Amino acid sequence: MLHFARWKTVAILLVCFVGFVVSLPNLMPRAVFPEWFPLRQISLGLDLRGGSYLLLEVDLNTVVRERLDSMVDGARTRLRTANVRYVNLAADAPNRRMGLRVTDASQVPAAVTALRELANPVQLPTGQSVPDIEVTSGADGQVWATLTEAGLRAKASGAVEQSIEIVRRRVDETGVAEALIARQGQQRILVTLPGVEDPDRIKNLLGRTARMTFHLVDEAASLAATPPPGVMFLPGEREGERFAVRRRVEVDGANLTNARAGQDSRTGEWVVNFTFDSVGTRRFADITRANVGRPFAIVLDEKVITAPVIREPITGGQGQISGSFTVRSANDLAVLLRAGALPAPLTVVEERTVGPELGADAIRAGTIALAVGTLFVFLYMGLAYGLLGWFANIALFVNLVLLIAFMTLIEATLTLPGIAGIVLTLGTALDANILINERIREEVRNGRSPINALEAGFTKASGTILDSNLTNLIAMACLYGFGSGPVKGFAVTVAVGTIVQMWTATVLTRLFASWWYRRTRPKELPVFQRPGLSLIERLRRPLFRIFPDDTHIPFMKGARIGLVVSALLSSASVAIAFWPGLEKGIDFKGGIEMEVRTPGPGDIGALRAAVGGLNLGDATLLQFGDPSTFALRLPAQGDEGAVQRAVNAVRGALEQVAPGTRILRVEAVGNRVSDELFIGGMMALGLSFLAMLLYIWFRFEWQFGVAAITTLILDVTKTIGFMVLFQIEFNLTTIAGILTVIGFSANDKVVVFDRMRENLRKFKTMPLDELVDRSINETMNRSLGTSMTLLLSALPLALFGGDTLAGFAWVMVVGIVISAGSSVFIAAPIVLYSGRNRLRRGDEDAAAPAAKPASR
């Protein structure tokens, strides 16, 4: 109904007003608002304002190994207390167990009982408490204590949670504002550091376990070739230095309460002053009192920092760590000690760093692409649909405001792919309005009155709008479920924009049409040009049509040719995807990409020689833009630790050749992470196909579902062929482009299928090939119109969006063109051939008896 109750009108306007109010703070700096004001704003992502993204992985093998070592120490004590004789007590880390052999078989039960006392209770979600180890015995007196799955999960979870808290403390100590530390998956920690251009210092801080312990030095064992029982050899600060320290931890660094960098009043050297808690103070006093004249080693991460001789008992609970410290290294060590020791080492498995210069360039490129795309789309809708098109433009503007308001409410982070999502929302948001306007035009041509044509246009288009947009939401859900980082932001942006545009198209534009109709009471709707109209009246009506009305093009006469050509192109695309093959980005193959800028025009030969001398594999160094900017690519380095060592080595080598060289961008992805991202991307594609097949099958006949999925597969293969030919990288961003193309392609097919289904009910005796042609002709303007709005929004991304989004945008452009053709020459012929004897069978049988009386 075009009638709106007053409360509905007020509610609609209130939603729009609230959207404007919530969005407004994004146009002003935070300083304008008082501190008490509950301010919410969209934050800029690291790729727009600069900063670092680090994905850390907790080494759970170390956690397991330490638990097993503690079990071995505990087993010695308990078995000795129980007078159980044993041999071959050792930890078996690969199998996550500890084993021993009891020499007297009669003592096996006593050994089992003693070892079970080593168990720690684990609380299950059900509330039940179970031990974290399982003790079993076998032949020949063999006894095993194995960590249970519940115990492993509890230990791993505890280690990760403890690591997160310690990482947070360490980052806070460095003064980085608005840092984000969050758990990701089972054993990884995500750290984002806004404004940090060179994260090397923070990576070093986060990567160090920083476990400090105090041990007595065994001077008698220092000259031995191998350490005697209870003693271990540890390196010192200077090269070749070695200390023989007792394994027993006399005082643990966990008892520290404070640590600060300072200068020694006597020598002026930088030192770290520390303070113990009451337990540590008492223990430190006892040890120093009993061992005056003996060296006392301070060990940090299995390395002796210093080993001073105890001159006198230290009873005040305070001490000093001296060594070859600088101001920075002393402060860093103090930060580590204050934050506490990690339960296990952390490894950087993925790093993405963007300098503020590139962030400013990205904002500029995104703003230009958004402005140009908005202008093109607005002009197209206004000129192609006249007054109703301008109503759609107002609704589109409100759509963007509501999208920004939603992102503001959840305090979303806007990234460059997020800007791409907003730009693409411009194109997809008008799809519903095009459907409505084409329906209204069709109803007017069928002779309906203005009020009935408006009502029928909104009503009949609503089901098609829902079907077509749900397919896009399915694609975005798959992308969000298996995407990573900024790609998830893109999926959320497009999904929210899709939901909002359905509301603005079916509710807000209907309200505008209702107001206009009640004020003017027109005798006809301004959907056709008429001779003799004034200039103003002509501008209120459509100025052009992409596809002429009343066409009767027999598309199905070329059905076989279309299918054959499509099959050949897709087969060729699949072939070249294997050879020469897709150019995988570092997201999927691992490796390192860096963008560097030298103080002046760089000597590319010297830079190549410096990087080549590091023996990091086949390095590629190319000039990138101006003579002082270079792009460097290195292959995968084996393990994640090697990746970070390679990044640090490249930084040092470039700095030696060209002092003052700045790192503008770093992307480093380890092998395991790249494999996971690739599997996730493939799963997103596969699940999107399956979900769309089930949805279309549910909403239509199975022939439509098979036709849609077959067509989508052919569209994707041809798009991949284009990527191979033009060497566009296959990465997470282009996966997002492909999934967007899938959503649009399915959207386009659903509109044609919906018209076919409507015509199957309307023309019960029309031959199927004629009916398919009719349906395509009737929906061609809608298909081409939506394709045009998407092209007008995607082309500015390709031309002005910068290198990061160029591949994504060109995939979109080509995919849109391919999808528009496939709806006519692939999807429709498949429905025709698969449904010729099925979609018509029941109707023809029912129509045959009715035809006989008429022929008499």
PDB file of C-alpha atoms in Angstrom, residues 49-168:
ATOM      1  CA  ARG A  49      46.741   5.478   9.053  1.00  0.00           C
ATOM      2  CA  GLY A  50      49.847   3.328   9.215  1.00  0.00           C
ATOM      3  CA  GLY A  51      50.827   0.747  11.782  1.00  0.00           C
ATOM      4  CA  SER A  52      51.597  -2.924  12.219  1.00  0.00           C
ATOM      5  CA  TYR A  53      49.582  -6.123  12.307  1.00  0.00           C
ATOM      6  CA  LEU A  54      51.315  -9.030  14.046  1.00  0.00           C
ATOM      7  CA  LEU A  55      49.997 -12.554  14.395  1.00  0.00           C
ATOM      8  CA  LEU A  56      51.854 -14.387  17.175  1.00  0.00           C
ATOM      9  CA  GLU A  57      51.799 -18.098  17.839  1.00  0.00           C
ATOM     10  CA  VAL A  58      52.377 -19.649  21.255  1.00  0.00           C
ATOM     11  CA  ASP A  59      54.826 -22.560  21.161  1.00  0.00           C
ATOM     12  CA  LEU A  60      52.678 -25.157  22.894  1.00  0.00           C
ATOM     13  CA  ASN A  61      55.388 -27.799  22.471  1.00  0.00           C
ATOM     14  CA  THR A  62      57.424 -25.855  25.010  1.00  0.00           C
ATOM     15  CA  VAL A  63      54.475 -25.868  27.413  1.00  0.00           C
ATOM     16  CA  VAL A  64      54.167 -29.651  27.073  1.00  0.00           C
ATOM     17  CA  ARG A  65      57.918 -30.128  27.443  1.00  0.00           C
ATOM     18  CA  GLU A  66      58.027 -28.053  30.638  1.00  0.00           C
ATOM     19  CA  ARG A  67      55.107 -30.009  32.096  1.00  0.00           C
ATOM     20  CA  LEU A  68      56.880 -33.275  31.321  1.00  0.00           C
ATOM     21  CA  ASP A  69      60.135 -31.995  32.861  1.00  0.00           C
ATOM     22  CA  SER A  70      58.289 -31.044  36.028  1.00  0.00           C
ATOM     23  CA  MET A  71      56.722 -34.515  36.084  1.00  0.00           C
ATOM     24  CA  VAL A  72      60.179 -36.089  35.798  1.00  0.00           C
ATOM     25  CA  ASP A  73      61.457 -34.025  38.761  1.00  0.00           C
ATOM     26  CA  GLY A  74      58.351 -34.828  40.773  1.00  0.00           C
ATOM     27  CA  ALA A  75      58.610 -38.546  39.913  1.00  0.00           C
ATOM     28  CA  ARG A  76      62.159 -38.739  41.283  1.00  0.00           C
ATOM     29  CA  THR A  77      61.066 -37.281  44.615  1.00  0.00           C
ATOM     30  CA  ARG A  78      57.902 -39.378  45.026  1.00  0.00           C
ATOM     31  CA  LEU A  79      59.470 -42.659  43.931  1.00  0.00           C
ATOM     32  CA  ARG A  80      62.376 -42.088  46.296  1.00  0.00           C
ATOM     33  CA  THR A  81      59.913 -41.421  49.134  1.00  0.00           C
ATOM     34  CA  ALA A  82      57.996 -44.614  48.243  1.00  0.00           C
ATOM     35  CA  ASN A  83      61.257 -46.633  48.071  1.00  0.00           C
ATOM     36  CA  VAL A  84      60.494 -47.712  44.511  1.00  0.00           C
ATOM     37  CA  ARG A  85      63.538 -48.717  42.467  1.00  0.00           C
ATOM     38  CA  TYR A  86      63.439 -47.741  38.815  1.00  0.00           C
ATOM     39  CA  VAL A  87      65.566 -47.114  35.730  1.00  0.00           C
ATOM     40  CA  ASN A  88      65.216 -45.213  32.417  1.00  0.00           C
ATOM     41  CA  LEU A  89      63.154 -42.329  33.787  1.00  0.00           C
ATOM     42  CA  ALA A  90      62.735 -39.911  30.860  1.00  0.00           C
ATOM     43  CA  ALA A  91      60.260 -37.633  29.127  1.00  0.00           C
ATOM     44  CA  ASP A  92      58.943 -38.616  25.681  1.00  0.00           C
ATOM     45  CA  ALA A  93      57.860 -35.215  24.324  1.00  0.00           C
ATOM     46  CA  PRO A  94      56.646 -36.356  20.843  1.00  0.00           C
ATOM     47  CA  ASN A  95      54.200 -38.781  22.491  1.00  0.00           C
ATOM     48  CA  ARG A  96      53.468 -36.363  25.347  1.00  0.00           C
ATOM     49  CA  ARG A  97      54.304 -38.813  28.078  1.00  0.00           C
ATOM     50  CA  MET A  98      56.886 -39.749  30.698  1.00  0.00           C
ATOM     51  CA  GLY A  99      58.129 -43.295  31.115  1.00  0.00           C
ATOM     52  CA  LEU A 100      60.221 -45.439  33.433  1.00  0.00           C
ATOM     53  CA  ARG A 101      60.839 -49.110  34.202  1.00  0.00           C
ATOM     54  CA  VAL A 102      60.393 -50.502  37.727  1.00  0.00           C
ATOM     55  CA  THR A 103      63.112 -53.097  38.466  1.00  0.00           C
ATOM     56  CA  ASP A 104      60.949 -55.085  40.894  1.00  0.00           C
ATOM     57  CA  ALA A 105      57.598 -56.098  39.323  1.00  0.00           C
ATOM     58  CA  SER A 106      55.937 -56.254  42.756  1.00  0.00           C
ATOM     59  CA  GLN A 107      56.548 -52.489  43.165  1.00  0.00           C
ATOM     60  CA  VAL A 108      54.625 -51.517  39.981  1.00  0.00           C
ATOM     61  CA  PRO A 109      51.342 -50.753  41.866  1.00  0.00           C
ATOM     62  CA  ALA A 110      53.251 -48.539  44.304  1.00  0.00           C
ATOM     63  CA  ALA A 111      54.912 -46.717  41.392  1.00  0.00           C
ATOM     64  CA  VAL A 112      51.543 -46.179  39.688  1.00  0.00           C
ATOM     65  CA  THR A 113      50.083 -44.787  42.918  1.00  0.00           C
ATOM     66  CA  ALA A 114      53.062 -42.460  43.403  1.00  0.00           C
ATOM     67  CA  LEU A 115      52.896 -41.131  39.837  1.00  0.00           C
ATOM     68  CA  ARG A 116      49.151 -40.507  40.041  1.00  0.00           C
ATOM     69  CA  GLU A 117      49.899 -38.026  42.823  1.00  0.00           C
ATOM     70  CA  LEU A 118      51.616 -35.852  40.188  1.00  0.00           C
ATOM     71  CA  ALA A 119      48.272 -35.174  38.467  1.00  0.00           C
ATOM     72  CA  ASN A 120      46.682 -31.720  38.498  1.00  0.00           C
ATOM     73  CA  PRO A 121      42.867 -31.457  38.439  1.00  0.00           C
ATOM     74  CA  VAL A 122      41.233 -30.154  35.260  1.00  0.00           C
ATOM     75  CA  GLN A 123      37.760 -28.625  35.381  1.00  0.00           C
ATOM     76  CA  LEU A 124      35.560 -29.768  32.488  1.00  0.00           C
ATOM     77  CA  PRO A 125      32.698 -27.600  31.068  1.00  0.00           C
ATOM     78  CA  THR A 126      30.264 -30.002  32.746  1.00  0.00           C
ATOM     79  CA  GLY A 127      31.727 -29.103  36.127  1.00  0.00           C
ATOM     80  CA  GLN A 128      33.411 -32.481  36.572  1.00  0.00           C
ATOM     81  CA  SER A 129      37.047 -32.528  37.668  1.00  0.00           C
ATOM     82  CA  VAL A 130      39.456 -34.989  36.006  1.00  0.00           C
ATOM     83  CA  PRO A 131      43.254 -35.523  36.335  1.00  0.00           C
ATOM     84  CA  ASP A 132      45.515 -34.110  33.613  1.00  0.00           C
ATOM     85  CA  ILE A 133      47.580 -37.309  33.362  1.00  0.00           C
ATOM     86  CA  GLU A 134      46.770 -40.980  32.905  1.00  0.00           C
ATOM     87  CA  VAL A 135      49.127 -43.537  34.463  1.00  0.00           C
ATOM     88  CA  THR A 136      49.336 -47.010  32.901  1.00  0.00           C
ATOM     89  CA  SER A 137      51.620 -50.014  33.364  1.00  0.00           C
ATOM     90  CA  GLY A 138      52.771 -52.704  30.946  1.00  0.00           C
ATOM     91  CA  ALA A 139      55.023 -55.691  30.638  1.00  0.00           C
ATOM     92  CA  ASP A 140      58.521 -55.820  32.180  1.00  0.00           C
ATOM     93  CA  GLY A 141      57.602 -53.227  34.817  1.00  0.00           C
ATOM     94  CA  GLN A 142      57.148 -50.388  32.296  1.00  0.00           C
ATOM     95  CA  VAL A 143      55.068 -47.479  33.633  1.00  0.00           C
ATOM     96  CA  TRP A 144      53.818 -44.519  31.576  1.00  0.00           C
ATOM     97  CA  ALA A 145      52.309 -41.198  32.662  1.00  0.00           C
ATOM     98  CA  THR A 146      50.577 -39.641  29.653  1.00  0.00           C
ATOM     99  CA  LEU A 147      49.049 -36.164  29.398  1.00  0.00           C
ATOM    100  CA  THR A 148      45.318 -36.475  28.684  1.00  0.00           C
ATOM    101  CA  GLU A 149      43.499 -34.473  25.988  1.00  0.00           C
ATOM    102  CA  ALA A 150      41.680 -32.530  28.706  1.00  0.00           C
ATOM    103  CA  GLY A 151      45.004 -31.803  30.365  1.00  0.00           C
ATOM    104  CA  LEU A 152      46.593 -30.675  27.106  1.00  0.00           C
ATOM    105  CA  ARG A 153      43.666 -28.367  26.298  1.00  0.00           C
ATOM    106  CA  ALA A 154      43.705 -26.855  29.782  1.00  0.00           C
ATOM    107  CA  LYS A 155      47.470 -26.321  29.683  1.00  0.00           C
ATOM    108  CA  ALA A 156      47.339 -24.806  26.201  1.00  0.00           C
ATOM    109  CA  SER A 157      44.412 -22.530  27.030  1.00  0.00           C
ATOM    110  CA  GLY A 158      46.057 -21.358  30.219  1.00  0.00           C
ATOM    111  CA  ALA A 159      49.334 -20.656  28.410  1.00  0.00           C
ATOM    112  CA  VAL A 160      47.605 -18.608  25.695  1.00  0.00           C
ATOM    113  CA  GLU A 161      45.525 -16.601  28.179  1.00  0.00           C
ATOM    114  CA  GLN A 162      48.603 -15.898  30.298  1.00  0.00           C
ATOM    115  CA  SER A 163      50.552 -14.917  27.181  1.00  0.00           C
ATOM    116  CA  ILE A 164      47.814 -12.487  26.123  1.00  0.00           C
ATOM    117  CA  GLU A 165      47.931 -10.746  29.481  1.00  0.00           C
ATOM    118  CA  ILE A 166      51.724 -10.487  29.424  1.00  0.00           C
ATOM    119  CA  VAL A 167      51.743  -9.248  25.804  1.00  0.00           C
ATOM    120  CA  ARG A 168      49.205  -6.604  26.795  1.00  0.00           C
TER     121      ARG A 168
END
